[in-house]
Amino acid sequence: MTQRSFTGILVLGALLAAVLYLWQPWNTTGLPPLRLGLDLQGGLRVVLQSTTPNPAPEDLQAARRVIENRVNEFGVAEPLVQTAGGDRIIVELPGLSADEQDRAQDLIGQQAVLEFRLVRPQSVGMPVEAMTEADLEPPAFTGEILSGAQTGYDELGRPVVNFQVRGADAQAFGQFTGANVGRSMAIVLDGNVVSAPTINQRIDASGQISGRFTLEEASDLALVLRSGSLPIALQVQEIRAIGPTLGADSVAAGTRAGLIGAVAVVVTVLLFYGPLFGSVLTVGVLFALVLIFGMLAGLGAALTLPGLAGLVLTIGAAVDGNVISFERIKEELRAGKSLRLAMRSGFANSLSAIIDANVTTLIAAAALYQYTTGPVRGFAITLAIGIVAAVFVNTVVVPFLLDVLTLRFRRPRLPRGFYVTGIDFLKRAPLVTTLSGVLAAGALLAVLTVGLNPSTDFTGGTSALLRTAEGTTVEEVRAAISEVAADIPGVDGSTATVQAVQDGTLDGGAEQAAGQLYSVRIGLGQGEGDGATAFASDLAAALEAELLQADVVGPAVGADLRQGAILAVLLAFGLILVYVGFRFWPNWIVAVASVIASAHDVVIVMGFLALTGAEFSIPVLAALLFVVGYSLNDSIIIADRIRENLRKGRGMSYREIVNASVNQTLSRTVLTSGTTLLPVLALLFFGGSVLRDFSLTLLVGIAFGTYSSIFILAPMVVWFKNRQRASKPKPSVRVRPAQR
């Protein structure tokens, strides 16, 4: 078997495997093979934390099973219930309407401790709502004696809950009720008296709980009684509720941005590389997308809104590797080689640069995955899968297709494009680098004085996105906040952050287009009051508005996210420094210079965020880490060429070698920056307000990442090399005395 045949089988096998996982003929559940995250289909994410420090693992697992049973009976497709961190339980319920989300919140965290307690004689006849612990005798039985519970109706047609007693406890329960006929027995759920009926006769195997229930309340009570009580008390630490309207709009906006960005990239590469190479590159990008979707479906990973943005960025990554190879092929053609020989040399010489550049982005994605949660972890997964798919396409699929096609076409043409020589970048470097240092210092000063605008992800609090009636003013929203938060200490309309949002992607159709979008944020953590979870829905009701999204982040979760953000950035920089230092050893200064250039880019982007007042959220952190990877990508391409030219450029000074390397890679730098910025611009203008700050961060970061690789990295390695040579002691020359 020839190498070409083996490669063809490998490419065909990868394509068939991806299509098979997207099709999944073995799937009998009726659910789609590719899962969508909560932010794309709407739903509810709740993080519950034990109120008891360091709970026993078996108690936490038992609580998880109880919640899972409740969720399963609630009828949610593809629910996720898992433990995290030794004291938390994460619950994700996709596809719920706003009303269903409120109901699910009540069910999930309810401890459901049921008690049967006799009413003290002096309290008989009191209203149920007025009864307290002092009016009741100690518990006689708990809900553990129940074997089942169902909704029913009494003789007047009112909803009730019918329960059955376990066989082992039926006799004891019968003796107790038989001995207390004529007395009132309170039925207490989580410390609240539900009802206090009179025992008319002995109750053995079954009984009835009556009260002023609606049918839904009776159904929920029966559900929690069937699932059992939680073995430990849990407190809500985080809630993220996304309405189905916002989810559908996000899918439409993300898809539209992706298509526009992809078309712009395809047109650019066709114009720049001609019909053959441009078409093969386009096919390679489509192949990469099929692989990504197939791997997501095979791994059971959910595609989130930040993940959709990562998918758009992957288009740029897939193009980037091919551009590196195609530009090397052009260089070989200019050296006088034939096309097929130039292709062989070009793909071989670009392999190390492609691998090194993508590994750094993969490291950033791994750090992001390790220290974030929720939809942004979806971004890290999609980005990592996209990088793997892009490298496979760049190093296997595209070379194979060009190898086959150039055998069939007699005179395939590769446009020469532009190629620059002789630009003395290092001559201008001192002035440009000084200005860049001043800009970075100013950006750092802005971060320290003006400060970032952290979202509730990091500060804790409640945020909501509302669609109000046309003509609703900011003052009316603040007045509604003051009314809703009247019983919540320290919260009123004057201290809330209220912003009007302009977003054409959230029109919701012609019937809902007339309306005003408002973003509301208050510093209210779940641990500061019971009103936190209900604040957003109560505010929507007060304004007669549609609640599109609501987030509640407790102080503990906010602190964890802040710590995770710092660790993610430090881990990414540390691992990248080690990797690049290892790859370019003994020229380790390249690694240090690359990290300094990336840190320069990050500081400038953060200064931009501080001056514009953009919200610093977890998605923006994800964009910052992508900027780190992208900036290092550019730096590594230049560093790789410096390493190659050091072997070839005998007789040239180190300064001349670095300058020549920057010139040789300039066409690749300009083209890949452009093809990466095109999808980012599509996200900025067509991705909606949810991705606006994310896109702005990428836009500024990619622009400065391109610039810093030329005017920060290159001068720094030359400066260090000169210092290194100057510090070496000159060899002493011993002069022998002349012989007489």
XYZ file of C-alpha atoms in Angstrom:
740
model
C 0.000 0.000 0.000
C 1.383 3.401 -1.011
C 1.532 6.360 1.364
C -1.026 8.181 -0.787
C -3.487 5.274 -0.496
C -2.982 5.029 3.259
C -3.577 8.769 3.682
C -6.704 8.544 1.531
C -8.102 5.747 3.708
C -7.276 7.753 6.838
C -9.054 10.873 5.522
C -12.091 8.875 4.373
C -12.253 7.015 7.691
C -12.174 10.266 9.692
C -14.946 11.733 7.534
C -17.151 8.622 7.817
C -16.649 8.450 11.595
C -17.662 12.100 11.988
C -20.752 11.639 9.800
C -21.671 8.440 11.656
C -21.562 10.188 15.038
C -23.633 13.057 13.665
C -26.179 10.598 12.268
C -26.125 8.041 15.130
C -28.431 5.368 13.687
C -28.142 3.506 17.014
C -29.781 6.399 18.890
C -33.289 5.282 19.927
C -33.976 8.082 22.425
C -35.260 10.513 19.817
C -32.890 13.207 21.122
C -30.653 15.054 18.630
C -27.061 13.758 18.400
C -25.599 17.226 18.958
C -26.565 18.702 22.325
C -27.114 22.409 22.720
C -26.133 24.218 25.902
C -28.611 26.015 28.116
C -27.711 29.383 26.612
C -28.749 28.157 23.149
C -31.939 26.283 23.952
C -32.991 27.986 27.168
C -33.076 26.353 30.552
C -31.960 26.509 34.142
C -28.616 25.964 35.871
C -28.575 25.796 39.674
C -25.582 25.303 41.970
C -26.496 24.037 45.457
C -24.034 24.074 48.351
C -24.239 22.158 51.602
C -24.824 24.360 54.626
C -22.783 21.840 56.622
C -19.028 22.246 56.048
C -17.319 19.168 54.585
C -20.372 16.899 54.341
C -19.839 13.155 54.191
C -19.418 11.975 50.564
C -22.213 9.417 50.970
C -24.620 12.156 52.151
C -23.736 14.338 49.150
C -24.256 11.417 46.767
C -27.562 10.574 48.453
C -28.690 14.188 48.040
C -27.686 14.040 44.366
C -29.796 10.905 43.857
C -32.805 12.539 45.546
C -32.528 15.612 43.305
C -32.010 13.410 40.257
C -35.200 11.493 41.084
C -37.136 14.756 41.394
C -35.743 16.053 38.108
C -36.526 12.808 36.286
C -40.140 12.887 37.486
C -40.361 16.535 36.434
C -40.046 15.325 32.845
C -36.928 17.200 31.630
C -35.065 15.852 28.607
C -31.298 15.355 29.110
C -31.014 16.717 32.667
C -27.586 16.918 34.294
C -27.162 16.387 38.054
C -23.610 16.025 39.347
C -21.524 16.722 42.440
C -18.626 19.192 42.403
C -15.950 20.291 44.842
C -16.964 17.976 47.669
C -19.840 20.159 48.903
C -21.817 21.252 45.822
C -24.388 19.798 43.474
C -24.814 21.208 39.945
C -28.186 20.842 38.241
C -28.783 21.728 34.570
C -32.277 21.516 33.102
C -32.493 22.431 29.405
C -35.531 23.562 27.459
C -37.671 25.000 30.285
C -40.044 27.920 29.956
C -39.916 30.782 32.475
C -42.822 29.342 34.513
C -41.271 25.871 34.509
C -37.960 27.349 35.683
C -39.611 28.930 38.741
C -41.323 25.659 39.568
C -38.112 23.663 39.106
C -36.208 25.982 41.463
C -38.758 25.266 44.203
C -38.452 21.518 43.675
C -34.685 21.201 43.373
C -33.530 22.713 46.641
C -36.494 21.777 48.811
C -35.322 19.539 51.652
C -38.786 17.936 51.924
C -38.586 16.807 55.553
C -42.120 15.576 56.298
C -43.263 15.186 59.905
C -46.498 13.979 61.535
C -47.006 15.872 64.825
C -49.956 16.132 67.203
C -51.322 19.617 67.886
C -51.203 20.647 71.540
C -54.713 20.860 73.071
C -54.504 24.635 73.729
C -53.720 25.276 70.035
C -56.555 23.270 68.482
C -58.654 25.453 66.214
C -55.868 27.899 65.404
C -55.410 28.837 61.717
C -52.768 26.622 60.113
C -50.782 29.675 58.975
C -50.438 30.876 62.572
C -49.158 27.612 64.036
C -45.543 27.531 65.220
C -43.201 24.978 66.772
C -44.606 25.782 70.234
C -48.099 24.692 69.144
C -46.970 21.185 68.189
C -45.829 18.118 70.063
C -42.550 16.376 69.101
C -42.574 14.496 65.766
C -44.226 11.087 65.955
C -43.294 9.938 62.445
C -41.346 11.345 59.462
C -41.714 10.966 55.717
C -39.474 7.911 55.802
C -42.535 5.776 56.548
C -44.059 6.605 53.136
C -43.838 4.188 50.220
C -45.630 6.396 47.678
C -47.612 9.585 47.092
C -50.002 10.644 44.309
C -52.205 13.577 43.501
C -55.949 13.061 43.974
C -59.170 14.893 44.790
C -61.343 14.941 47.871
C -65.158 14.619 47.900
C -65.468 18.324 47.033
C -63.153 18.066 44.062
C -60.244 19.860 45.742
C -56.664 18.666 45.019
C -55.135 16.492 47.765
C -52.131 14.214 48.135
C -52.824 10.541 48.813
C -49.964 8.666 50.490
C -49.191 5.045 51.285
C -47.340 3.763 54.349
C -44.626 1.126 54.115
C -45.664 -2.304 55.290
C -43.065 -2.356 58.044
C -44.426 0.876 59.541
C -48.151 0.387 58.907
C -48.868 -1.271 62.256
C -47.026 1.355 64.317
C -48.689 4.203 62.394
C -52.080 2.526 62.828
C -51.586 2.145 66.576
C -50.580 5.781 66.904
C -53.525 7.162 64.926
C -55.923 4.741 66.595
C -54.829 5.918 70.045
C -55.345 9.569 69.091
C -58.716 9.505 67.329
C -60.386 12.869 67.761
C -57.145 14.826 68.070
C -55.633 17.136 65.443
C -52.475 15.933 63.716
C -50.352 18.509 61.936
C -48.583 17.564 58.732
C -45.368 19.619 58.643
C -43.136 20.044 55.587
C -39.739 21.718 56.103
C -40.953 23.363 59.299
C -44.173 24.726 57.770
C -47.570 23.348 58.785
C -49.307 22.227 55.595
C -52.540 21.101 57.242
C -53.852 19.971 60.649
C -56.777 17.598 60.061
C -58.637 15.765 62.823
C -57.961 12.017 63.112
C -61.400 10.487 62.590
C -60.343 6.842 62.553
C -57.359 4.526 62.665
C -55.028 4.950 59.637
C -52.947 1.926 58.689
C -51.792 1.580 55.070
C -52.767 4.913 53.498
C -53.835 8.443 54.257
C -54.514 11.816 52.742
C -52.882 15.252 53.016
C -55.321 18.056 52.377
C -54.823 21.801 52.326
C -55.440 24.825 50.174
C -53.476 23.341 47.262
C -53.617 24.153 43.608
C -53.276 21.111 41.373
C -49.674 22.080 40.564
C -48.792 22.496 44.255
C -50.332 19.120 45.075
C -48.390 17.497 42.212
C -45.111 19.025 43.384
C -45.730 17.950 46.983
C -46.448 14.392 45.864
C -43.276 14.462 43.745
C -40.936 15.514 46.574
C -42.566 13.009 48.955
C -41.979 10.200 46.459
C -38.332 11.189 45.920
C -37.655 11.488 49.660
C -36.049 14.169 51.780
C -32.536 15.503 51.329
C -30.101 14.031 53.888
C -28.301 17.403 54.163
C -29.537 20.971 53.953
C -28.603 22.707 50.689
C -28.457 26.402 49.878
C -28.674 27.898 46.389
C -25.346 29.533 45.488
C -25.851 30.196 41.783
C -28.794 30.375 39.391
C -28.588 30.996 35.646
C -31.971 31.062 33.957
C -32.250 31.620 30.203
C -35.623 31.888 28.507
C -36.255 29.884 25.325
C -36.751 33.120 23.377
C -33.224 34.304 24.145
C -31.864 30.829 23.399
C -33.509 30.731 19.956
C -32.343 34.278 19.191
C -28.792 33.359 20.256
C -28.774 30.337 17.935
C -29.994 32.475 15.043
C -27.488 35.260 15.753
C -24.550 32.880 16.220
C -25.407 30.927 13.065
C -25.773 34.127 11.052
C -22.446 35.476 12.321
C -20.746 32.154 11.589
C -22.070 31.984 8.028
C -21.133 35.588 7.263
C -17.652 35.112 8.730
C -17.152 31.845 6.819
C -18.261 33.352 3.499
C -15.944 36.348 4.014
C -13.004 34.024 4.724
C -13.764 31.795 1.717
C -13.951 34.771 -0.657
C -10.651 36.106 0.712
C -8.729 32.849 0.284
C -10.163 32.285 -3.209
C -8.992 35.737 -4.262
C -5.588 35.296 -2.645
C -4.779 31.689 -3.593
C -6.703 31.134 -6.802
C -9.324 28.547 -7.746
C -7.352 25.359 -7.016
C -5.555 26.157 -3.764
C -8.379 28.414 -2.556
C -10.994 25.723 -3.231
C -8.939 23.042 -1.491
C -8.488 25.348 1.509
C -12.269 25.930 1.566
C -12.928 22.189 1.444
C -10.438 21.784 4.279
C -12.323 24.293 6.437
C -15.628 22.488 5.756
C -13.935 19.172 6.564
C -12.728 20.629 9.864
C -16.256 21.775 10.750
C -17.660 18.297 10.066
C -14.940 16.776 12.266
C -15.679 19.251 15.062
C -19.414 18.549 15.047
C -18.731 14.814 14.874
C -16.342 14.910 17.850
C -18.778 17.047 19.866
C -21.553 14.530 19.171
C -19.280 11.562 19.907
C -18.097 13.003 23.215
C -21.615 14.068 24.206
C -20.356 17.638 24.741
C -22.865 20.487 24.553
C -22.455 23.331 22.062
C -22.799 26.596 24.004
C -23.000 30.199 22.785
C -19.328 30.897 23.650
C -18.611 27.514 22.053
C -20.356 28.711 18.893
C -18.069 31.735 18.994
C -15.117 29.375 19.426
C -16.340 27.495 16.367
C -16.254 30.720 14.364
C -12.695 31.366 15.599
C -11.733 27.829 14.579
C -12.406 28.821 10.976
C -9.559 31.299 11.326
C -7.332 28.656 12.948
C -8.018 26.185 10.121
C -7.114 28.836 7.556
C -4.022 29.904 9.506
C -2.205 26.582 9.205
C -2.869 26.371 5.486
C -1.665 29.940 4.994
C 1.621 29.043 6.721
C 2.066 26.109 4.320
C 0.956 27.979 1.192
C 3.294 30.884 1.902
C 6.188 28.429 2.272
C 5.208 26.848 -1.040
C 5.341 30.303 -2.664
C 8.849 30.816 -1.287
C 9.957 27.499 -2.760
C 8.429 28.464 -6.119
C 10.320 31.762 -6.075
C 13.481 29.737 -5.485
C 12.871 28.015 -8.830
C 11.397 24.675 -7.740
C 8.564 22.917 -9.555
C 5.101 23.030 -7.997
C 5.041 19.476 -6.669
C 8.565 19.749 -5.275
C 7.698 23.132 -3.768
C 4.597 21.584 -2.169
C 6.636 18.786 -0.634
C 9.192 21.180 0.810
C 6.618 23.766 1.855
C 4.439 21.349 3.822
C 7.488 19.746 5.456
C 9.094 23.057 6.467
C 5.862 24.474 7.899
C 4.983 21.448 10.049
C 6.894 22.470 13.185
C 5.496 26.014 13.069
C 1.912 24.705 12.742
C 2.335 22.295 15.660
C 4.015 24.807 17.976
C 1.549 27.600 17.198
C -1.492 25.426 17.870
C -0.134 23.757 21.002
C 0.063 27.154 22.728
C -3.617 27.817 21.974
C -4.422 24.296 23.181
C -2.642 25.036 26.478
C -4.731 28.193 26.949
C -7.912 26.182 26.248
C -6.872 23.540 28.810
C -6.296 26.200 31.486
C -9.673 27.724 30.718
C -11.411 24.343 30.937
C -9.768 23.537 34.258
C -10.792 26.718 36.079
C -14.165 27.704 34.606
C -17.653 26.210 34.544
C -20.844 26.397 32.530
C -21.041 27.726 28.961
C -17.454 29.041 28.937
C -16.169 25.531 29.551
C -18.048 24.751 26.341
C -15.900 27.400 24.635
C -12.743 25.678 25.889
C -13.966 22.259 24.700
C -14.994 23.539 21.266
C -11.752 25.481 20.862
C -9.625 22.467 21.836
C -11.535 20.126 19.511
C -11.323 22.766 16.784
C -7.547 23.054 17.167
C -7.133 19.266 16.881
C -9.381 19.162 13.806
C -7.589 22.142 12.228
C -4.141 20.556 12.696
C -5.394 17.296 11.140
C -6.786 19.193 8.160
C -3.658 21.351 7.776
C -1.163 18.494 7.962
C -3.077 15.585 6.416
C -6.251 16.488 4.494
C -5.139 19.544 2.487
C -1.704 18.074 1.486
C -3.461 14.870 0.383
C -6.064 16.690 -1.715
C -3.459 18.915 -3.387
C -1.227 15.905 -4.021
C -4.067 14.119 -5.844
C -5.375 17.163 -7.729
C -2.002 18.394 -8.976
C -1.514 15.014 -10.642
C -4.660 15.581 -12.720
C -4.260 19.237 -13.606
C -1.530 20.004 -16.104
C -0.777 23.579 -15.102
C -2.229 24.398 -11.704
C -1.518 28.002 -10.769
C -0.743 29.479 -7.380
C -0.909 33.287 -7.441
C 2.318 34.864 -6.262
C 0.579 37.266 -3.862
C 2.775 39.868 -2.230
C 6.242 39.373 -0.862
C 8.324 42.027 0.846
C 12.063 42.257 1.385
C 14.370 44.855 2.741
C 12.032 46.559 5.230
C 14.157 47.416 8.240
C 11.657 46.808 11.032
C 14.355 46.883 13.678
C 15.440 50.369 12.641
C 12.021 51.695 13.633
C 11.755 49.408 16.652
C 13.189 51.719 19.362
C 10.623 54.457 18.708
C 7.696 52.072 18.204
C 8.628 49.920 21.195
C 8.942 52.998 23.420
C 5.510 54.216 22.343
C 4.155 50.725 22.920
C 5.628 50.665 26.413
C 4.024 54.025 27.186
C 0.692 52.708 25.866
C 0.937 49.561 27.989
C 1.834 51.634 31.071
C -1.160 53.885 30.423
C -3.414 50.836 30.037
C -2.125 49.413 33.334
C -2.727 52.775 35.003
C -6.310 52.784 33.673
C -6.887 49.314 35.119
C -5.513 50.385 38.508
C -7.324 53.757 38.701
C -10.526 53.415 36.673
C -10.792 49.686 37.342
C -12.530 46.931 35.457
C -16.298 46.505 35.458
C -16.611 42.942 36.797
C -19.821 41.072 36.113
C -21.826 39.181 38.706
C -19.717 36.148 37.737
C -16.959 37.604 39.904
C -18.709 39.944 42.343
C -21.770 37.886 43.176
C -25.204 39.400 42.765
C -28.258 39.261 40.551
C -28.501 40.333 36.915
C -31.458 40.188 34.553
C -32.206 40.945 30.909
C -35.781 42.185 30.412
C -37.900 43.109 27.422
C -40.284 45.824 28.608
C -43.084 47.650 26.880
C -42.181 50.354 24.389
C -41.588 53.683 26.115
C -40.527 52.251 29.488
C -37.936 54.588 31.005
C -34.916 53.938 33.208
C -36.655 55.784 36.048
C -39.629 53.433 35.836
C -37.296 50.429 35.998
C -35.542 51.882 39.068
C -38.877 52.556 40.748
C -39.933 48.941 40.128
C -36.633 47.725 41.615
C -37.207 49.773 44.765
C -40.724 48.349 45.076
C -39.699 44.729 44.532
C -36.627 44.994 46.808
C -38.458 46.792 49.633
C -37.870 43.877 52.018
C -34.260 43.251 50.939
C -31.727 45.222 53.023
C -29.282 47.433 51.127
C -30.978 47.138 47.734
C -32.993 49.822 45.961
C -33.361 51.363 42.534
C -30.760 54.072 43.130
C -27.946 51.567 43.750
C -28.845 49.236 40.874
C -27.083 49.301 37.502
C -29.713 49.786 34.791
C -28.708 49.981 31.117
C -30.753 50.191 27.944
C -29.587 47.514 25.479
C -29.656 47.923 21.710
C -29.694 44.498 20.083
C -31.353 43.765 16.758
C -30.851 40.027 17.239
C -33.353 39.930 20.129
C -36.370 41.282 18.292
C -38.179 38.005 18.772
C -40.242 38.426 15.630
C -42.682 41.053 14.470
C -45.081 40.565 17.368
C -42.412 41.287 19.966
C -40.300 43.792 18.071
C -41.991 46.745 19.812
C -40.262 46.863 23.151
C -37.244 48.076 25.086
C -34.443 45.850 26.357
C -32.989 46.624 29.778
C -30.068 45.029 31.596
C -30.413 45.206 35.392
C -27.717 44.324 37.907
C -27.785 44.571 41.696
C -25.257 43.518 44.300
C -27.429 40.833 45.830
C -25.910 37.466 46.674
C -27.960 34.407 47.473
C -26.512 34.252 50.954
C -27.818 37.743 51.723
C -31.517 37.039 51.593
C -34.232 34.688 50.487
C -35.438 37.196 47.903
C -32.433 36.718 45.628
C -33.822 33.866 43.551
C -37.224 35.488 43.088
C -36.000 39.043 42.474
C -35.681 38.803 38.685
C -39.070 37.162 38.128
C -40.745 39.564 40.585
C -39.201 42.536 38.772
C -40.424 41.210 35.422
C -43.932 40.835 36.857
C -43.862 44.373 38.296
C -42.858 45.827 34.920
C -45.125 43.437 32.963
C -41.975 42.515 31.045
C -40.570 39.346 29.520
C -37.648 37.896 31.479
C -35.099 36.805 28.870
C -32.254 35.891 31.216
C -31.539 35.913 34.942
C -28.341 35.118 36.850
C -27.943 34.819 40.613
C -24.393 34.289 41.857
C -23.697 33.887 45.555
C -20.576 35.310 47.192
C -18.946 31.875 47.541
C -19.298 31.088 43.822
C -18.113 34.586 42.888
C -14.988 34.142 45.021
C -14.296 30.753 43.425
C -14.641 32.228 39.929
C -12.277 35.089 40.779
C -9.698 32.636 42.054
C -10.216 30.397 39.020
C -9.712 33.329 36.626
C -6.365 34.225 38.206
C -5.211 30.601 38.233
C -6.267 30.096 34.596
C -4.188 33.064 33.403
C -1.143 32.136 35.530
C -1.310 28.468 34.504
C -1.628 29.369 30.812
C 1.378 31.714 30.887
C 3.458 29.295 32.962
C 2.831 26.218 30.800
C 3.334 28.170 27.580
C 6.630 29.579 28.876
C 7.845 26.050 29.697
C 6.701 24.614 26.346
C 8.151 27.367 24.155
C 11.367 27.421 26.173
C 11.710 23.661 25.658
C 10.977 23.849 21.914
C 13.441 26.678 21.227
C 16.189 25.688 23.657
C 18.961 26.889 23.959
C 17.528 30.109 22.528
C 15.238 30.353 25.575
C 14.984 34.134 25.320
C 12.437 33.538 22.544
C 10.087 31.981 25.119
C 10.530 34.877 27.539
C 10.061 37.460 24.781
C 6.937 35.665 23.510
C 5.339 35.674 26.962
C 6.260 39.346 27.526
C 4.723 40.267 24.159
C 1.537 38.381 25.082
C 1.411 40.022 28.516
C 1.777 43.394 26.761
C -1.263 42.547 24.605
C -3.328 41.428 27.598
C -2.544 44.612 29.552
C -3.571 46.821 26.620
C -6.817 44.885 26.138
C -7.619 45.192 29.854
C -6.925 48.925 29.692
C -9.326 49.177 26.767
C -11.983 47.319 28.763
C -11.450 49.636 31.739
C -11.706 52.834 29.679
C -14.799 51.707 27.731
C -16.573 50.327 30.810
C -17.166 46.969 29.087
C -18.318 44.225 31.438
C -15.521 41.875 32.462
C -17.230 38.492 32.523
C -16.204 34.861 32.186
C -16.665 34.969 28.358
C -14.382 38.030 28.230
C -11.819 36.072 30.262
C -12.102 33.312 27.643
C -11.452 35.880 24.913
C -8.383 37.141 26.809
C -6.927 33.637 26.976
C -7.583 33.195 23.253
C -5.675 36.447 22.697
C -2.767 34.947 24.659
C -2.773 31.910 22.386
C -3.137 33.982 19.225
C -0.371 36.419 20.175
C 1.965 33.518 20.900
C 0.919 31.949 17.606
C 2.232 34.988 15.701
C 5.378 35.169 17.824
C 6.145 31.481 17.320
C 5.883 31.760 13.529
C 8.559 34.473 13.542
C 10.651 32.620 16.135
C 10.465 29.423 14.087
C 11.718 31.270 11.020
C 14.560 32.811 13.068
C 15.556 29.317 14.185
C 15.541 28.080 10.589
C 17.487 31.061 9.232
C 20.159 30.689 11.924
C 21.008 27.354 10.289
C 20.958 28.764 6.769
C 22.081 32.374 7.039
C 25.808 31.970 7.432
C 27.662 35.232 7.090
C 24.646 37.279 8.285
C 24.512 39.105 11.589
C 21.894 38.104 14.143
C 20.117 41.421 13.548
C 19.971 40.775 9.800
C 18.625 37.253 10.374
C 15.809 38.510 12.635
C 14.937 41.306 10.218
C 14.850 38.889 7.281
C 12.638 36.493 9.266
C 10.087 39.236 9.975
C 10.046 40.166 6.275
C 9.618 36.565 5.159
C 6.659 35.921 7.464
C 4.937 39.295 6.941
C 2.568 38.088 4.207
C 1.450 35.210 6.423
C 1.012 37.561 9.408
C -1.134 40.020 7.447
C -3.299 37.363 5.790
C -3.967 35.269 8.911
C -4.760 38.382 10.926
C -7.246 39.396 8.267
C -8.878 35.970 8.011
C -9.144 35.765 11.817
C -10.527 39.285 12.134
C -13.248 38.644 9.529
C -15.124 36.096 11.723
C -14.546 38.338 14.766
C -16.085 41.302 12.959
C -19.023 39.077 11.994
C -19.472 38.161 15.675
C -19.244 41.827 16.674
C -21.856 43.103 14.227
C -24.156 40.080 13.921
C -23.608 38.042 17.105
C -25.807 40.207 19.349
C -25.207 41.998 22.634
C -24.405 38.746 24.471
C -21.155 38.416 22.480
C -20.370 42.122 21.994
C -17.792 42.544 24.776
C -16.367 39.130 23.891
C -15.912 40.219 20.255
C -14.445 43.628 21.163
C -11.864 41.908 23.361
C -10.871 39.636 20.499
C -10.757 42.508 18.014
C -8.377 44.626 20.078
C -6.336 41.614 21.204
C -5.786 40.203 17.710
C -4.788 43.636 16.348
C -2.182 44.179 19.072
C -1.108 40.524 18.973
C -0.167 40.951 15.319
C 1.711 44.150 16.039
C 3.565 42.925 19.148
C 5.093 39.916 17.412
C 6.890 42.326 15.056
C 7.740 45.276 17.282
C 8.065 43.612 20.717
C 9.367 40.092 20.122
C 11.880 40.791 17.346
C 13.642 43.798 18.967
C 13.717 42.049 22.333
C 15.546 38.938 21.091
C 18.063 41.109 19.194
C 18.646 43.315 22.233
C 19.174 40.323 24.486
C 21.527 38.656 21.991
C 23.625 41.799 21.763
C 23.782 42.068 25.556
C 24.715 38.407 25.775
C 27.590 38.852 23.323
C 28.750 42.062 24.987
C 28.893 40.378 28.395
C 31.182 37.611 27.175
C 34.826 38.257 28.087
C 37.006 38.874 25.095
C 39.785 36.332 24.629
C 43.110 37.681 25.822
C 46.041 37.766 23.393
C 49.433 36.967 24.794
C 52.305 38.669 22.999
C 55.574 36.824 23.102
C 58.701 38.916 23.390
C 60.762 39.074 20.250
C 63.741 36.778 20.172
C 67.114 38.341 19.712
